[in-house]
Coordinates of C-alpha atoms in Angstrom, one line a residue:
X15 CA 40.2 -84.5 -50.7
X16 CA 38.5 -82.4 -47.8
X17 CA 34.7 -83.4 -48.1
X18 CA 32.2 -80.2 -47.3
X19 CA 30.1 -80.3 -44.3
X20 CA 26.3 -80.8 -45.3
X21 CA 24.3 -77.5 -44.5
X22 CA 20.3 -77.1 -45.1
X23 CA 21.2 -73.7 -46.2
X24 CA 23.9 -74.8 -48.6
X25 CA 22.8 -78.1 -49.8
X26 CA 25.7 -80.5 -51.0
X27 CA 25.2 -83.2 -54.0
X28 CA 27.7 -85.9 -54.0
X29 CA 28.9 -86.6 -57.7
X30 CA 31.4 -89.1 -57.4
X31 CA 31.2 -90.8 -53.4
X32 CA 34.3 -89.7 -51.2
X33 CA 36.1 -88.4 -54.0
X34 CA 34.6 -85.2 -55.0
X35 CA 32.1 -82.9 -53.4
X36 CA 30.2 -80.0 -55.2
X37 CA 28.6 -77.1 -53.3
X38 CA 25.7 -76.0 -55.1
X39 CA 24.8 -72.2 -53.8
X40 CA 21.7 -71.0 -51.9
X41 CA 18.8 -70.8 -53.7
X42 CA 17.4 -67.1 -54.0
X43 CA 14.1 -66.9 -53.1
X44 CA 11.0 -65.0 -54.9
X45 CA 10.6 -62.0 -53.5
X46 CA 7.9 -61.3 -51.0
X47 CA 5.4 -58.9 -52.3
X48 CA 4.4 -55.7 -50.2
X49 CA 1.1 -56.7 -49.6
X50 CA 2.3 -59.4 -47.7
X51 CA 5.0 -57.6 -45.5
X52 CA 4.9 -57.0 -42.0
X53 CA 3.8 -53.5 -41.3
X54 CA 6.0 -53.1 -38.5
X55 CA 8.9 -54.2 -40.3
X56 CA 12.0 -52.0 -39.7
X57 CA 12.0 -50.1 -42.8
X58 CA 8.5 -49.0 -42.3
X59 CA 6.9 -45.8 -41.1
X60 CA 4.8 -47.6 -39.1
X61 CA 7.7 -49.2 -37.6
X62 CA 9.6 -45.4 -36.8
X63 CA 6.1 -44.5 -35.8
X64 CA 5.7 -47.4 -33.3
X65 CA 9.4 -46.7 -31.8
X66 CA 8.7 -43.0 -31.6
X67 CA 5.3 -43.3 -29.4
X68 CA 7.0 -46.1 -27.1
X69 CA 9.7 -43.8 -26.2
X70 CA 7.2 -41.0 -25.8
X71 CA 5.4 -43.3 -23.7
X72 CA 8.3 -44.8 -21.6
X73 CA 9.3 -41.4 -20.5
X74 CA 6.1 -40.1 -19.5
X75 CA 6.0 -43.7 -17.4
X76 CA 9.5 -43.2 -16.2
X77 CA 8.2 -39.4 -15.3
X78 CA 5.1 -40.3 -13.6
X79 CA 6.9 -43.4 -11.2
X80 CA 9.4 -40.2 -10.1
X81 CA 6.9 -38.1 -9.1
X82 CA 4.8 -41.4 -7.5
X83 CA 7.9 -41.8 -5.3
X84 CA 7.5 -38.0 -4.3
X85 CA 4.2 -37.9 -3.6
X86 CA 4.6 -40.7 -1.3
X87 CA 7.7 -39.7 0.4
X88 CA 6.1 -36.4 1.2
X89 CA 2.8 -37.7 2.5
X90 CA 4.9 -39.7 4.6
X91 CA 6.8 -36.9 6.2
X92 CA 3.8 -35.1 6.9
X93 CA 2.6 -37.7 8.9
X94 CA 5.7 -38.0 10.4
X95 CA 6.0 -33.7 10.9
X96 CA 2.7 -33.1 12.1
X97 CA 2.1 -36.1 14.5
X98 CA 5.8 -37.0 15.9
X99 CA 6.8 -33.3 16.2
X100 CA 3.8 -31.7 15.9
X101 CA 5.1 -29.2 13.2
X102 CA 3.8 -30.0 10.1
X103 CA 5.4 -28.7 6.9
X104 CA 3.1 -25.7 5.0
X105 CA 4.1 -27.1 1.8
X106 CA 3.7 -30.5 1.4
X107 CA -0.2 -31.0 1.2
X108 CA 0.0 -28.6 -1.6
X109 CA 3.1 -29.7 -3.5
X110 CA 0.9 -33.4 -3.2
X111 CA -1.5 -31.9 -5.3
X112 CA -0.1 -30.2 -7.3
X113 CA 2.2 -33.1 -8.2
X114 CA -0.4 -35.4 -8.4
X115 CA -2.3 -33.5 -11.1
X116 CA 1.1 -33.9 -13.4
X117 CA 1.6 -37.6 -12.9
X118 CA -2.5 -38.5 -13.5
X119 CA -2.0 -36.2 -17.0
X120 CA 1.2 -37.9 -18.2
X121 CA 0.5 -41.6 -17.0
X122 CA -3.1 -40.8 -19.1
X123 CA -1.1 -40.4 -21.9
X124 CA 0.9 -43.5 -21.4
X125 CA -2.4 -45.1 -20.5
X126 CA -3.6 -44.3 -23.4
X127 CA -1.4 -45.5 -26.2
X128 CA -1.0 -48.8 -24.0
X129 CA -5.0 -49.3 -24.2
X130 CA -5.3 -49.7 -20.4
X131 CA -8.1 -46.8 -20.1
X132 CA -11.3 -48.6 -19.2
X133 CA -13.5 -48.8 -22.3
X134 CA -16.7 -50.1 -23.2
X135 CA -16.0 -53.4 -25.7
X136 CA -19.9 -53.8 -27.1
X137 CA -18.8 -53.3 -30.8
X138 CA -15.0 -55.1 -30.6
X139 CA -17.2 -58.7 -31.1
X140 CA -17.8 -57.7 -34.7
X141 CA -16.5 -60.0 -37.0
X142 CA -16.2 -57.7 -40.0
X143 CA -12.1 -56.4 -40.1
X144 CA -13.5 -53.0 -41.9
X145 CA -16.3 -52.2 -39.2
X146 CA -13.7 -52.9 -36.2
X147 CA -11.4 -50.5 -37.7
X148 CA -14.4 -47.5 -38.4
X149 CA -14.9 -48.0 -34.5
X150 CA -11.4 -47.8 -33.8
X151 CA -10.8 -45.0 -35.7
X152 CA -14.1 -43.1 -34.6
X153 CA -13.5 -43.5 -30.9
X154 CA -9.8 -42.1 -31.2
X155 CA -11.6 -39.3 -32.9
X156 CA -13.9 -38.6 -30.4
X157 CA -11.1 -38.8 -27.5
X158 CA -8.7 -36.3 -29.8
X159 CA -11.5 -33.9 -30.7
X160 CA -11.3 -34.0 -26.3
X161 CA -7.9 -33.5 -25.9
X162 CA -8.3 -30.3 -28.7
X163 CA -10.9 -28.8 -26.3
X164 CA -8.9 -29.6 -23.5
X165 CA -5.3 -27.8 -25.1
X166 CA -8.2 -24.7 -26.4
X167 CA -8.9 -23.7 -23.1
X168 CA -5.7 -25.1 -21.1
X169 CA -3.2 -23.6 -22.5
X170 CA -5.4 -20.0 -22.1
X171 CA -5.9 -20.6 -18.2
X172 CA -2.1 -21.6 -17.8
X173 CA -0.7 -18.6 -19.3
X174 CA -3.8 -16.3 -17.4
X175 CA -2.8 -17.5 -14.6
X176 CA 1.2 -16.7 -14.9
X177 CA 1.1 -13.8 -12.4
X178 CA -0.6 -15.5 -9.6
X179 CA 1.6 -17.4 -7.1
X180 CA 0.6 -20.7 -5.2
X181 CA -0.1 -19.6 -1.0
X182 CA 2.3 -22.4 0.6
X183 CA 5.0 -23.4 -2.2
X184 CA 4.7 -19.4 -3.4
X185 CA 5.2 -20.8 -7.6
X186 CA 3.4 -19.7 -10.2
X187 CA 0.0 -21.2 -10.7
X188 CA 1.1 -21.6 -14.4
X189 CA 2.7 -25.0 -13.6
X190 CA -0.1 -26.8 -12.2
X191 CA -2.4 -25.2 -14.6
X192 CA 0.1 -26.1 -17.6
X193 CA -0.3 -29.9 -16.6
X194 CA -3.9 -30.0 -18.6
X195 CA -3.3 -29.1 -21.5
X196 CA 0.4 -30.8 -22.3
X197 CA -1.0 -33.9 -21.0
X198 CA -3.8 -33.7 -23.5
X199 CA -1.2 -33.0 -26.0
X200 CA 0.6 -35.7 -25.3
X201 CA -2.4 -37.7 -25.8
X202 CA -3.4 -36.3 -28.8
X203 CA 0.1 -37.6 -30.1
X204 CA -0.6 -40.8 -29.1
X205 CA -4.2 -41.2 -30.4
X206 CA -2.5 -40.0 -33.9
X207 CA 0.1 -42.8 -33.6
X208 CA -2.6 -45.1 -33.1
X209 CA -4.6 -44.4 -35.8
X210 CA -1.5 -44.5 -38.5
X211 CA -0.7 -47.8 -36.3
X212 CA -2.6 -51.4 -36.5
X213 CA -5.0 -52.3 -33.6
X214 CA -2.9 -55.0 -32.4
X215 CA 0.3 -53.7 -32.1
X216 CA 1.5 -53.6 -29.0
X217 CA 0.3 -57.8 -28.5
X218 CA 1.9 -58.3 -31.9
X219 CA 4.9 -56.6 -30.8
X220 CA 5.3 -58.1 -27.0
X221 CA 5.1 -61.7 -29.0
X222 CA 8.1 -61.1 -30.8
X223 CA 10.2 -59.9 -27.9
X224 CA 9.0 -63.0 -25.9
X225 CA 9.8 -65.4 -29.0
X226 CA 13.4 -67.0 -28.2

């Protein structure tokens, strides 16, 4: 009779040695309570929540390296306009800054959910779980009551400033302007991510992808 390979999922008792073999099934296990699930497990919120402000924050990234790339290339033709041919381009100095106000607002953002802002880490010693989460909680309040003032007043000077045209680039001032405030909304979305999220997700998170 065909014997049964041995499995440590499917453990096999011999009854009667090389003449009959009796697979026993697996074992069901008690289940795990929710207390002690992982918070980022798949079928959590926390889990959507997580997926939805990394892809937020990857495109902001992705955004911020394109326009990078731009503001380099430009500066380099510049150069190469106004000291090669001495005929430097009217727009380029401009379209710089301009640009360069967009990719410091969206990278913030990105920055910001990524915890790579410099911060001040004289309470993150305390050894108390509760207190370490009051602070967390009360600085990312601090920084979206910030981002509120910032989208109060932003999103007022953008539209304001809808008629008035740029000199070189001749676009309307609205688009630099708008920069402020969608960056801080973009922040604000992260900071309210973070505070439904735990503290150490992202380290939690970059262990299991580098597990094998």
């Amino acid at each position: 009779m065909k014997e049964w390979e041995e499995d440590s999922l499917f453990p096999l008792f011999h009854v009667a040695a090389g003449v009959k073999t009796i697979m026993i099934d697996k074992p069901v296990l008690p289940a795990v309570p929710s207390a002690c699930r992982d918070p980022l497990e798949k079928s959590t919120l926390k889990h959507r929540v997580f997926k939805f402000a990394m892809g937020v924050t990857q495109a902001t990234e992705a955004i911020s390296a394109v326009l990078l790339v731009g503001i380099i290339l430009m500066n380099v033709a510049q150069v190469f306009f106004r000291y090669v041919l001495v005929d430097p381009l009217s727009w380029s100095e401009e379209t710089m800054r301009y640009s360069t106000t967009w990719m410091v607002m969206l990278a913030g953002s990105a920055a910001l959910f990524r915890g790579e802002h410099m911060v001040i880490s004289l309470f993150t010693s305390v050894r108390s779980p509760f207190f370490r989460r009051l602070i967390h909680l009360s600085v990312l309040t601090c920084i979206a009551g910030f981002c509120l003032l910032l989208m109060w007043e932003g999103f007022p000077a953008a539209i304001n400033n809808m008629r008035q045209m740029s000199p070189a680039t001749r676009i309307p001032m609205t688009l630099p302007y708008m920069a402020i405030p969608v960056g801080a909304s973009l922040m604000l979305l992260k900071v309210l991510c973070l505070m439904l999220l735990p503290e150490d997700v992202l380290r939690r998170e970059e262990a299991e992808e580098n597990q094998p």
